[in-house]
PDB file of C-alpha atoms in Angstrom:
ATOM      1  CA  MET A  19       0.014   0.030  -0.052  1.00 51.00           C
ATOM      2  CA  ALA A  20       1.035   3.597  -0.517  1.00 57.00           C
ATOM      3  CA  ASN A  21       2.375   5.399   2.514  1.00 63.00           C
ATOM      4  CA  ILE A  22       0.612   8.639   1.693  1.00 68.00           C
ATOM      5  CA  PRO A  23      -3.097   9.452   2.444  1.00 70.00           C
ATOM      6  CA  SER A  24      -5.514  10.370  -0.356  1.00 69.00           C
ATOM      7  CA  THR A  25      -5.826  14.090  -1.166  1.00 82.00           C
ATOM      8  CA  ARG A  26      -9.668  13.837  -1.289  1.00 89.00           C
ATOM      9  CA  THR A  27     -12.679  11.652  -1.749  1.00 95.00           C
ATOM     10  CA  GLY A  28     -15.928  12.628  -3.128  1.00 96.00           C
ATOM     11  CA  LYS A  29     -18.854  11.917  -5.545  1.00 97.00           C
ATOM     12  CA  VAL A  30     -19.767  13.370  -8.856  1.00 98.00           C
ATOM     13  CA  PRO A  31     -23.374  13.226 -10.276  1.00 98.00           C
ATOM     14  CA  PHE A  32     -23.915  10.844 -13.202  1.00 98.00           C
ATOM     15  CA  ARG A  33     -27.401  10.955 -14.613  1.00 97.00           C
ATOM     16  CA  ASP A  34     -29.684  10.528 -11.564  1.00 96.00           C
ATOM     17  CA  TRP A  35     -26.980   8.720  -9.611  1.00 98.00           C
ATOM     18  CA  GLU A  36     -23.452   9.350  -8.150  1.00 98.00           C
ATOM     19  CA  THR A  37     -19.882   8.066  -8.814  1.00 98.00           C
ATOM     20  CA  HIS A  38     -17.522   7.800  -5.816  1.00 98.00           C
ATOM     21  CA  TYR A  39     -13.958   8.602  -6.464  1.00 98.00           C
ATOM     22  CA  GLU A  40     -10.692   9.029  -4.478  1.00 97.00           C
ATOM     23  CA  ILE A  41      -7.651  11.028  -5.553  1.00 97.00           C
ATOM     24  CA  PHE A  42      -3.936  10.633  -4.548  1.00 96.00           C
ATOM     25  CA  GLY A  43      -1.828  13.580  -5.305  1.00 95.00           C
ATOM     26  CA  ASP A  44      -2.207  17.207  -6.603  1.00 92.00           C
ATOM     27  CA  LEU A  45      -4.135  17.585  -9.893  1.00 91.00           C
ATOM     28  CA  GLU A  46      -3.206  21.092 -10.178  1.00 87.00           C
ATOM     29  CA  ASN A  47       0.599  21.144  -9.672  1.00 87.00           C
ATOM     30  CA  SER A  48       1.933  17.760 -11.020  1.00 90.00           C
ATOM     31  CA  PRO A  49       4.006  17.930 -14.101  1.00 92.00           C
ATOM     32  CA  TYR A  50       2.227  14.687 -15.310  1.00 96.00           C
ATOM     33  CA  PRO A  51      -1.266  13.955 -16.497  1.00 97.00           C
ATOM     34  CA  PRO A  52      -3.311  12.315 -13.729  1.00 97.00           C
ATOM     35  CA  LEU A  53      -3.725   8.587 -14.019  1.00 98.00           C
ATOM     36  CA  VAL A  54      -7.332   7.360 -13.944  1.00 98.00           C
ATOM     37  CA  VAL A  55      -7.679   3.692 -12.784  1.00 98.00           C
ATOM     38  CA  LEU A  56     -10.378   1.438 -14.004  1.00 98.00           C
ATOM     39  CA  HIS A  57     -11.213  -1.463 -11.762  1.00 98.00           C
ATOM     40  CA  GLY A  58     -12.280  -4.956 -12.803  1.00 96.00           C
ATOM     41  CA  GLY A  59     -14.978  -7.348 -12.072  1.00 94.00           C
ATOM     42  CA  PRO A  60     -17.114  -6.343 -13.688  1.00 95.00           C
ATOM     43  CA  GLY A  61     -18.863  -5.182 -10.565  1.00 94.00           C
ATOM     44  CA  ALA A  62     -15.875  -5.014  -8.139  1.00 96.00           C
ATOM     45  CA  THR A  63     -14.388  -1.926  -6.404  1.00 97.00           C
ATOM     46  CA  TYR A  64     -11.185  -0.228  -6.777  1.00 98.00           C
ATOM     47  CA  ARG A  65      -9.838  -1.128  -3.300  1.00 97.00           C
ATOM     48  CA  TYR A  66      -7.765  -3.932  -4.640  1.00 98.00           C
ATOM     49  CA  LEU A  67      -5.820  -1.546  -6.767  1.00 98.00           C
ATOM     50  CA  LEU A  68      -5.026   0.891  -4.174  1.00 97.00           C
ATOM     51  CA  PRO A  69      -1.307  -0.129  -4.161  1.00 97.00           C
ATOM     52  CA  ILE A  70      -1.051   1.612  -7.454  1.00 98.00           C
ATOM     53  CA  ALA A  71      -1.214   4.920  -5.554  1.00 97.00           C
ATOM     54  CA  GLY A  72       2.470   4.249  -4.790  1.00 96.00           C
ATOM     55  CA  ILE A  73       3.073   5.861  -8.257  1.00 97.00           C
ATOM     56  CA  THR A  74       1.944   9.175  -6.549  1.00 96.00           C
ATOM     57  CA  GLU A  75       4.554   8.685  -3.840  1.00 94.00           C
ATOM     58  CA  LYS A  76       7.464   7.830  -6.007  1.00 95.00           C
ATOM     59  CA  TYR A  77       6.792   9.761  -9.257  1.00 96.00           C
ATOM     60  CA  ASN A  78       4.565  12.539  -8.332  1.00 94.00           C
ATOM     61  CA  ILE A  79       1.901  11.335 -10.644  1.00 96.00           C
ATOM     62  CA  PRO A  80      -1.624  12.073  -9.381  1.00 97.00           C
ATOM     63  CA  VAL A  81      -3.833   8.632  -9.264  1.00 97.00           C
ATOM     64  CA  ILE A  82      -7.500   8.895  -9.437  1.00 98.00           C
ATOM     65  CA  PHE A  83      -9.662   5.759  -8.564  1.00 98.00           C
ATOM     66  CA  TYR A  84     -13.455   5.474  -8.804  1.00 98.00           C
ATOM     67  CA  ASP A  85     -16.107   2.921  -8.105  1.00 98.00           C
ATOM     68  CA  GLN A  86     -17.996   2.210 -11.285  1.00 98.00           C
ATOM     69  CA  LEU A  87     -21.845   2.606 -11.210  1.00 98.00           C
ATOM     70  CA  GLY A  88     -23.457  -0.217  -9.357  1.00 97.00           C
ATOM     71  CA  CYS A  89     -20.185  -0.898  -7.245  1.00 96.00           C
ATOM     72  CA  GLY A  90     -18.449   0.016  -3.969  1.00 95.00           C
ATOM     73  CA  GLU A  91     -19.495   3.384  -2.755  1.00 96.00           C
ATOM     74  CA  SER A  92     -21.192   4.538  -5.942  1.00 97.00           C
ATOM     75  CA  THR A  93     -24.984   4.264  -6.432  1.00 97.00           C
ATOM     76  CA  HIS A  94     -26.207   0.758  -6.476  1.00 95.00           C
ATOM     77  CA  LEU A  95     -28.945  -0.028  -8.779  1.00 95.00           C
ATOM     78  CA  LEU A  96     -30.112  -3.617  -7.631  1.00 92.00           C
ATOM     79  CA  ASP A  97     -33.539  -3.287  -9.552  1.00 91.00           C
ATOM     80  CA  LYS A  98     -32.052  -2.710 -12.919  1.00 95.00           C
ATOM     81  CA  ASP A  99     -32.581  -5.435 -15.422  1.00 94.00           C
ATOM     82  CA  LYS A 100     -29.631  -7.118 -17.407  1.00 95.00           C
ATOM     83  CA  GLU A 101     -29.932  -5.089 -20.463  1.00 95.00           C
ATOM     84  CA  PHE A 102     -29.273  -1.869 -18.586  1.00 97.00           C
ATOM     85  CA  TRP A 103     -25.715  -2.772 -17.881  1.00 98.00           C
ATOM     86  CA  SER A 104     -23.551  -2.202 -20.920  1.00 97.00           C
ATOM     87  CA  VAL A 105     -20.044  -1.112 -22.177  1.00 97.00           C
ATOM     88  CA  GLU A 106     -21.613   2.096 -23.492  1.00 98.00           C
ATOM     89  CA  LEU A 107     -23.048   2.896 -19.965  1.00 98.00           C
ATOM     90  CA  PHE A 108     -19.551   2.643 -18.290  1.00 98.00           C
ATOM     91  CA  LYS A 109     -17.835   4.486 -21.138  1.00 98.00           C
ATOM     92  CA  GLU A 110     -20.279   7.239 -20.615  1.00 98.00           C
ATOM     93  CA  GLU A 111     -19.537   7.236 -16.944  1.00 98.00           C
ATOM     94  CA  LEU A 112     -15.844   7.388 -17.566  1.00 98.00           C
ATOM     95  CA  ASN A 113     -16.384  10.414 -19.794  1.00 98.00           C
ATOM     96  CA  ASN A 114     -18.532  12.060 -17.245  1.00 98.00           C
ATOM     97  CA  ILE A 115     -16.022  11.642 -14.316  1.00 98.00           C
ATOM     98  CA  LEU A 116     -13.266  13.072 -16.675  1.00 98.00           C
ATOM     99  CA  ASN A 117     -15.285  15.986 -17.345  1.00 98.00           C
ATOM    100  CA  LYS A 118     -16.563  16.607 -13.856  1.00 97.00           C
ATOM    101  CA  LEU A 119     -12.926  16.441 -12.427  1.00 97.00           C
ATOM    102  CA  GLY A 120     -11.800  18.819 -15.173  1.00 96.00           C
ATOM    103  CA  ILE A 121      -9.118  16.523 -16.746  1.00 97.00           C
ATOM    104  CA  GLN A 122     -10.734  15.482 -19.968  1.00 97.00           C
ATOM    105  CA  ASP A 123      -8.038  17.319 -21.922  1.00 97.00           C
ATOM    106  CA  ASN A 124      -5.200  15.746 -20.115  1.00 97.00           C
ATOM    107  CA  TYR A 125      -5.161  12.330 -18.501  1.00 98.00           C
ATOM    108  CA  SER A 126      -3.522   8.850 -18.620  1.00 98.00           C
ATOM    109  CA  LEU A 127      -5.698   5.615 -18.286  1.00 98.00           C
ATOM    110  CA  LEU A 128      -4.928   2.220 -16.551  1.00 98.00           C
ATOM    111  CA  GLY A 129      -7.466  -0.543 -16.903  1.00 98.00           C
ATOM    112  CA  ASN A 130      -7.163  -3.592 -14.899  1.00 98.00           C
ATOM    113  CA  SER A 131      -8.977  -6.943 -16.115  1.00 98.00           C
ATOM    114  CA  TRP A 132     -12.449  -5.809 -17.094  1.00 97.00           C
ATOM    115  CA  GLY A 133     -11.278  -2.172 -16.590  1.00 98.00           C
ATOM    116  CA  GLY A 134      -8.753  -2.896 -19.518  1.00 98.00           C
ATOM    117  CA  MET A 135     -11.606  -3.939 -21.650  1.00 98.00           C
ATOM    118  CA  LEU A 136     -13.366  -0.638 -20.891  1.00 98.00           C
ATOM    119  CA  GLY A 137     -10.157   1.346 -21.323  1.00 98.00           C
ATOM    120  CA  SER A 138      -9.375  -0.174 -24.705  1.00 98.00           C
ATOM    121  CA  ASP A 139     -12.903   0.471 -25.943  1.00 98.00           C
ATOM    122  CA  HIS A 140     -12.524   4.084 -24.793  1.00 98.00           C
ATOM    123  CA  ALA A 141      -9.169   4.480 -26.284  1.00 98.00           C
ATOM    124  CA  VAL A 142     -10.143   3.170 -29.777  1.00 98.00           C
ATOM    125  CA  GLY A 143     -12.282   6.222 -30.034  1.00 97.00           C
ATOM    126  CA  LYS A 144      -9.210   8.473 -29.914  1.00 97.00           C
ATOM    127  CA  PRO A 145     -10.258  10.803 -27.193  1.00 98.00           C
ATOM    128  CA  LYS A 146      -8.343  13.983 -27.553  1.00 95.00           C
ATOM    129  CA  GLY A 147      -7.216  14.207 -23.811  1.00 97.00           C
ATOM    130  CA  LEU A 148      -5.770  10.710 -23.521  1.00 98.00           C
ATOM    131  CA  LYS A 149      -2.006  10.801 -23.234  1.00 98.00           C
ATOM    132  CA  LYS A 150      -1.043   7.326 -22.293  1.00 98.00           C
ATOM    133  CA  LEU A 151      -2.704   3.896 -21.799  1.00 98.00           C
ATOM    134  CA  VAL A 152      -1.804   0.950 -19.552  1.00 98.00           C
ATOM    135  CA  LEU A 153      -3.504  -2.323 -20.353  1.00 98.00           C
ATOM    136  CA  ALA A 154      -2.925  -4.392 -17.099  1.00 98.00           C
ATOM    137  CA  CYS A 155      -3.895  -8.029 -16.837  1.00 98.00           C
ATOM    138  CA  THR A 156      -6.636  -7.614 -19.340  1.00 98.00           C
ATOM    139  CA  LEU A 157      -8.153  -9.088 -22.429  1.00 98.00           C
ATOM    140  CA  PRO A 158      -9.118  -7.883 -25.882  1.00 98.00           C
ATOM    141  CA  ALA A 159     -12.003 -10.391 -26.352  1.00 98.00           C
ATOM    142  CA  THR A 160     -14.093 -12.232 -23.943  1.00 97.00           C
ATOM    143  CA  HIS A 161     -13.727 -15.641 -25.483  1.00 97.00           C
ATOM    144  CA  LEU A 162      -9.914 -15.463 -25.143  1.00 97.00           C
ATOM    145  CA  TRP A 163     -10.430 -15.110 -21.313  1.00 97.00           C
ATOM    146  CA  ALA A 164     -12.816 -18.058 -21.098  1.00 95.00           C
ATOM    147  CA  GLU A 165     -10.448 -20.270 -23.180  1.00 96.00           C
ATOM    148  CA  SER A 166      -7.516 -19.387 -20.992  1.00 97.00           C
ATOM    149  CA  CYS A 167      -9.474 -20.169 -17.758  1.00 96.00           C
ATOM    150  CA  LYS A 168     -10.454 -23.487 -19.349  1.00 96.00           C
ATOM    151  CA  ARG A 169      -6.776 -24.270 -20.143  1.00 96.00           C
ATOM    152  CA  LEU A 170      -5.610 -23.384 -16.578  1.00 97.00           C
ATOM    153  CA  ARG A 171      -8.492 -25.624 -15.079  1.00 96.00           C
ATOM    154  CA  ALA A 172      -7.362 -28.531 -17.207  1.00 96.00           C
ATOM    155  CA  GLN A 173      -3.772 -28.241 -15.469  1.00 96.00           C
ATOM    156  CA  MET A 174      -5.382 -28.405 -12.007  1.00 95.00           C
ATOM    157  CA  PRO A 175      -4.258 -31.635  -9.953  1.00 95.00           C
ATOM    158  CA  ASP A 176      -6.661 -34.450  -9.301  1.00 94.00           C
ATOM    159  CA  ASP A 177      -9.102 -33.331 -12.189  1.00 94.00           C
ATOM    160  CA  GLY A 178      -9.908 -30.210 -10.172  1.00 95.00           C
ATOM    161  CA  GLY A 179     -11.041 -28.326 -13.296  1.00 94.00           C
ATOM    162  CA  ALA A 180     -13.473 -31.096 -14.238  1.00 95.00           C
ATOM    163  CA  LYS A 181     -14.833 -31.145 -10.640  1.00 95.00           C
ATOM    164  CA  LEU A 182     -15.301 -27.315 -10.863  1.00 94.00           C
ATOM    165  CA  GLU A 183     -17.234 -27.812 -14.077  1.00 93.00           C
ATOM    166  CA  LYS A 184     -19.479 -30.573 -12.639  1.00 95.00           C
ATOM    167  CA  HIS A 185     -20.512 -28.401  -9.730  1.00 94.00           C
ATOM    168  CA  GLU A 186     -21.230 -25.419 -12.070  1.00 92.00           C
ATOM    169  CA  THR A 187     -23.303 -27.585 -14.279  1.00 91.00           C
ATOM    170  CA  GLU A 188     -25.287 -29.253 -11.489  1.00 92.00           C
ATOM    171  CA  GLY A 189     -25.712 -26.109  -9.538  1.00 90.00           C
ATOM    172  CA  THR A 190     -23.793 -27.168  -6.415  1.00 92.00           C
ATOM    173  CA  THR A 191     -21.420 -24.317  -6.299  1.00 91.00           C
ATOM    174  CA  ASP A 192     -22.251 -23.729  -2.589  1.00 90.00           C
ATOM    175  CA  THR A 193     -20.559 -26.867  -1.557  1.00 95.00           C
ATOM    176  CA  PRO A 194     -17.199 -27.076   0.486  1.00 94.00           C
ATOM    177  CA  GLU A 195     -15.449 -28.991  -2.363  1.00 95.00           C
ATOM    178  CA  TYR A 196     -16.263 -26.144  -4.894  1.00 93.00           C
ATOM    179  CA  GLU A 197     -15.215 -23.492  -2.518  1.00 93.00           C
ATOM    180  CA  GLU A 198     -11.791 -25.384  -1.836  1.00 95.00           C
ATOM    181  CA  LEU A 199     -11.192 -25.812  -5.596  1.00 96.00           C
ATOM    182  CA  SER A 200     -12.004 -22.194  -6.377  1.00 94.00           C
ATOM    183  CA  GLU A 201      -9.704 -21.203  -3.527  1.00 95.00           C
ATOM    184  CA  TRP A 202      -6.937 -23.327  -5.096  1.00 96.00           C
ATOM    185  CA  PHE A 203      -7.435 -21.727  -8.461  1.00 95.00           C
ATOM    186  CA  ASP A 204      -7.393 -18.193  -6.954  1.00 95.00           C
ATOM    187  CA  SER A 205      -4.351 -18.782  -4.834  1.00 96.00           C
ATOM    188  CA  HIS A 206      -2.545 -19.825  -8.089  1.00 97.00           C
ATOM    189  CA  HIS A 207      -4.076 -17.586 -10.819  1.00 97.00           C
ATOM    190  CA  GLY A 208      -6.094 -14.757  -8.963  1.00 97.00           C
ATOM    191  CA  CYS A 209      -3.818 -13.604  -6.175  1.00 97.00           C
ATOM    192  CA  ARG A 210      -0.761 -15.675  -5.043  1.00 97.00           C
ATOM    193  CA  VAL A 211      -0.270 -13.850  -1.780  1.00 97.00           C
ATOM    194  CA  ARG A 212      -1.758 -15.544   1.197  1.00 96.00           C
ATOM    195  CA  PRO A 213      -3.243 -14.687   3.605  1.00 96.00           C
ATOM    196  CA  LEU A 214      -5.041 -12.228   1.281  1.00 96.00           C
ATOM    197  CA  PRO A 215      -3.919  -8.609   1.501  1.00 96.00           C
ATOM    198  CA  GLU A 216      -6.586  -6.592   3.326  1.00 96.00           C
ATOM    199  CA  CYS A 217      -7.409  -4.609   0.121  1.00 96.00           C
ATOM    200  CA  VAL A 218      -8.040  -7.754  -1.837  1.00 96.00           C
ATOM    201  CA  LYS A 219     -10.091  -9.272   1.030  1.00 96.00           C
ATOM    202  CA  ILE A 220     -12.290  -6.298   1.159  1.00 95.00           C
ATOM    203  CA  THR A 221     -12.774  -6.602  -2.610  1.00 95.00           C
ATOM    204  CA  TYR A 222     -13.669 -10.181  -2.464  1.00 94.00           C
ATOM    205  CA  GLU A 223     -16.002  -9.698   0.379  1.00 93.00           C
ATOM    206  CA  TYR A 224     -17.786  -7.032  -1.527  1.00 92.00           C
ATOM    207  CA  LEU A 225     -18.188  -9.200  -4.574  1.00 90.00           C
ATOM    208  CA  GLY A 226     -19.554 -11.956  -2.654  1.00 88.00           C
ATOM    209  CA  LYS A 227     -22.365  -9.663  -1.274  1.00 90.00           C
ATOM    210  CA  ASN A 228     -23.134  -7.825  -4.658  1.00 90.00           C
ATOM    211  CA  HIS A 229     -22.697  -9.709  -7.972  1.00 90.00           C
ATOM    212  CA  VAL A 230     -25.560  -7.858  -9.861  1.00 94.00           C
ATOM    213  CA  VAL A 231     -23.170  -6.128 -12.248  1.00 96.00           C
ATOM    214  CA  ASN A 232     -20.930  -9.143 -12.648  1.00 95.00           C
ATOM    215  CA  ASP A 233     -23.781 -11.522 -13.406  1.00 94.00           C
ATOM    216  CA  ALA A 234     -25.228  -9.069 -15.977  1.00 96.00           C
ATOM    217  CA  MET A 235     -21.983  -8.259 -17.735  1.00 97.00           C
ATOM    218  CA  PHE A 236     -19.990 -11.386 -17.701  1.00 95.00           C
ATOM    219  CA  GLY A 237     -21.833 -14.066 -15.859  1.00 92.00           C
ATOM    220  CA  PRO A 238     -21.003 -16.069 -12.748  1.00 88.00           C
ATOM    221  CA  VAL A 239     -18.626 -18.545 -14.382  1.00 89.00           C
ATOM    222  CA  ASP A 240     -15.361 -17.455 -15.924  1.00 90.00           C
ATOM    223  CA  THR A 241     -15.294 -20.361 -18.540  1.00 90.00           C
ATOM    224  CA  ASP A 242     -18.723 -19.691 -19.794  1.00 90.00           C
ATOM    225  CA  PRO A 243     -19.587 -15.979 -20.349  1.00 92.00           C
ATOM    226  CA  THR A 244     -23.370 -15.619 -20.358  1.00 94.00           C
ATOM    227  CA  GLY A 245     -23.703 -11.913 -19.782  1.00 95.00           C
ATOM    228  CA  ASN A 246     -23.741  -8.758 -21.959  1.00 97.00           C
ATOM    229  CA  LEU A 247     -19.948  -9.092 -22.690  1.00 97.00           C
ATOM    230  CA  LYS A 248     -20.370 -12.390 -24.434  1.00 96.00           C
ATOM    231  CA  GLY A 249     -19.036 -11.872 -27.943  1.00 95.00           C
ATOM    232  CA  TRP A 250     -17.310  -8.762 -27.046  1.00 98.00           C
ATOM    233  CA  SER A 251     -14.197  -7.971 -28.780  1.00 98.00           C
ATOM    234  CA  VAL A 252     -12.010  -4.970 -29.549  1.00 98.00           C
ATOM    235  CA  ILE A 253      -9.298  -6.709 -31.652  1.00 98.00           C
ATOM    236  CA  ASP A 254     -10.516  -5.284 -34.976  1.00 98.00           C
ATOM    237  CA  ARG A 255     -10.319  -1.805 -33.548  1.00 98.00           C
ATOM    238  CA  LEU A 256      -6.937  -1.983 -31.729  1.00 98.00           C
ATOM    239  CA  HIS A 257      -5.127  -0.334 -34.589  1.00 98.00           C
ATOM    240  CA  GLU A 258      -7.147   2.777 -33.792  1.00 98.00           C
ATOM    241  CA  ILE A 259      -5.370   3.343 -30.570  1.00 98.00           C
ATOM    242  CA  ASN A 260      -2.958   6.152 -31.306  1.00 97.00           C
ATOM    243  CA  VAL A 261      -1.230   6.982 -27.865  1.00 98.00           C
ATOM    244  CA  PRO A 262       1.818   5.298 -26.004  1.00 98.00           C
ATOM    245  CA  THR A 263       0.601   2.115 -24.601  1.00 98.00           C
ATOM    246  CA  MET A 264       1.985  -0.332 -21.860  1.00 98.00           C
ATOM    247  CA  VAL A 265       0.919  -3.964 -21.857  1.00 98.00           C
ATOM    248  CA  CYS A 266       1.581  -5.988 -18.659  1.00 98.00           C
ATOM    249  CA  HIS A 267       0.417  -9.267 -17.042  1.00 98.00           C
ATOM    250  CA  GLY A 268       1.486 -11.897 -14.624  1.00 98.00           C
ATOM    251  CA  LYS A 269       3.340 -15.094 -15.432  1.00 98.00           C
ATOM    252  CA  TYR A 270       0.501 -17.118 -13.975  1.00 98.00           C
ATOM    253  CA  ASP A 271      -2.302 -14.809 -15.123  1.00 98.00           C
ATOM    254  CA  PRO A 272      -5.440 -15.974 -16.892  1.00 97.00           C
ATOM    255  CA  ALA A 273      -4.465 -12.972 -19.154  1.00 97.00           C
ATOM    256  CA  ASP A 274      -1.689 -15.091 -20.463  1.00 97.00           C
ATOM    257  CA  ASP A 275       0.641 -14.816 -23.527  1.00 97.00           C
ATOM    258  CA  ILE A 276      -2.072 -15.896 -25.888  1.00 98.00           C
ATOM    259  CA  VAL A 277      -4.747 -13.544 -24.356  1.00 98.00           C
ATOM    260  CA  VAL A 278      -2.455 -10.544 -24.552  1.00 98.00           C
ATOM    261  CA  LYS A 279      -0.898 -11.289 -27.980  1.00 98.00           C
ATOM    262  CA  PRO A 280      -3.663  -9.348 -29.961  1.00 98.00           C
ATOM    263  CA  PHE A 281      -2.708  -6.207 -28.093  1.00 98.00           C
ATOM    264  CA  LEU A 282       0.997  -6.559 -29.025  1.00 98.00           C
ATOM    265  CA  ASP A 283       0.164  -7.526 -32.618  1.00 98.00           C
ATOM    266  CA  ASN A 284      -2.363  -4.767 -33.354  1.00 98.00           C
ATOM    267  CA  ILE A 285      -1.616  -1.781 -31.274  1.00 98.00           C
ATOM    268  CA  THR A 286       1.194   0.029 -33.165  1.00 97.00           C
ATOM    269  CA  THR A 287       1.878   2.413 -30.414  1.00 98.00           C
ATOM    270  CA  VAL A 288       2.879  -0.186 -27.705  1.00 98.00           C
ATOM    271  CA  LYS A 289       5.989   1.199 -26.202  1.00 97.00           C
ATOM    272  CA  LYS A 290       6.475  -1.178 -23.352  1.00 98.00           C
ATOM    273  CA  TYR A 291       5.565  -4.872 -22.588  1.00 98.00           C
ATOM    274  CA  PHE A 292       6.300  -6.461 -19.115  1.00 98.00           C
ATOM    275  CA  LYS A 293       5.457  -9.854 -17.450  1.00 98.00           C
ATOM    276  CA  PHE A 294       5.592  -9.859 -13.809  1.00 98.00           C
ATOM    277  CA  PRO A 295       7.561 -13.162 -12.990  1.00 98.00           C
ATOM    278  CA  GLU A 296       5.987 -13.978  -9.590  1.00 98.00           C
ATOM    279  CA  SER A 297       2.495 -12.659 -10.225  1.00 98.00           C
ATOM    280  CA  SER A 298      -0.852 -13.964 -11.448  1.00 98.00           C
ATOM    281  CA  HIS A 299      -3.815 -11.550 -11.946  1.00 98.00           C
ATOM    282  CA  MET A 300      -2.961  -8.938  -9.266  1.00 98.00           C
ATOM    283  CA  PRO A 301       0.835  -8.041  -9.660  1.00 98.00           C
ATOM    284  CA  GLN A 302      -0.118  -4.686  -7.928  1.00 98.00           C
ATOM    285  CA  VAL A 303      -0.357  -6.482  -4.660  1.00 98.00           C
ATOM    286  CA  GLU A 304       1.772  -9.628  -5.505  1.00 98.00           C
ATOM    287  CA  GLN A 305       4.887  -7.566  -6.527  1.00 98.00           C
ATOM    288  CA  THR A 306       3.806  -4.012  -5.621  1.00 98.00           C
ATOM    289  CA  ASP A 307       7.311  -2.390  -5.599  1.00 98.00           C
ATOM    290  CA  LEU A 308       8.147  -3.834  -9.162  1.00 98.00           C
ATOM    291  CA  TYR A 309       4.679  -2.808 -10.415  1.00 98.00           C
ATOM    292  CA  VAL A 310       4.948   0.736  -9.157  1.00 98.00           C
ATOM    293  CA  LYS A 311       8.400   0.895 -10.709  1.00 98.00           C
ATOM    294  CA  GLU A 312       7.597  -0.422 -14.148  1.00 98.00           C
ATOM    295  CA  VAL A 313       4.142   1.382 -14.509  1.00 98.00           C
ATOM    296  CA  GLY A 314       5.596   4.655 -12.982  1.00 98.00           C
ATOM    297  CA  GLU A 315       8.572   4.768 -15.157  1.00 98.00           C
ATOM    298  CA  PHE A 316       6.292   4.236 -18.312  1.00 98.00           C
ATOM    299  CA  LEU A 317       4.115   7.112 -17.155  1.00 98.00           C
ATOM    300  CA  ALA A 318       7.036   9.372 -16.269  1.00 96.00           C
ATOM    301  CA  ASP A 319       8.917   8.687 -19.464  1.00 91.00           C
ATOM    302  CA  GLU A 320       8.611  11.871 -21.750  1.00 80.00           C
ATOM    303  CA  ALA A 321       9.670   9.937 -24.812  1.00 59.00           C
TER     304      ALA A 321
END
């Protein structure tokens, strides 16, 4: 975790609702564009990403986190039907917070997991204020993630992957065996730090209580997307990204070499690629110092 307190927290209006945000650093007096961080899930909260605020401490780059609509401390909309939740909704919310904070003409973006899907979908529109893009532990197409999770499950000992699938097919995901197998998978491919860091624990606890957005957008099972992101792909639009881009992921990440390859093949402005050697899907907590260094150096580089 960063050793500095946040500068301010607040909420901005979005349609009839509110988006909660937290800022580290000085938006007015930094020599660098602020970094806006997009959390994953879909439907999580930004708490598990808070170690990224170390970039403010080490490089004097302001970092802005926010909870997407339906998540964390932003407005919860438990009564909305599945069709309400869409990529376009979250892109609109992102543009809204950029404008409300007055940074729409000068900002960088870091998208983690689903946040990287949102970030890449935003970046292909060539927004005039976007200066740099970090695609962290993310995917350019939903089917690539599902296929990767299937590959990793097939490598689990004692037919663990097949057992997970059987429970999901039979609707017995509330059993101790399913929970134990899910914990094994997460400890190898989600977050390899045990006991879980507090910021990750809080995020998991939150997701366990509120999975409305996740179920609507992706679906409850990583290997079988059934939500509104089923069939989503940005691959054929990646060539439209025109800002310096960094692609990074963990060695044991479901966002593996096959998943991130389209980013490297199709974004002509990729300036940096980095694989965290001891991490899975959360290198910001698994290898925090290295993460802050690699991402911070990319953002601070004027080249």
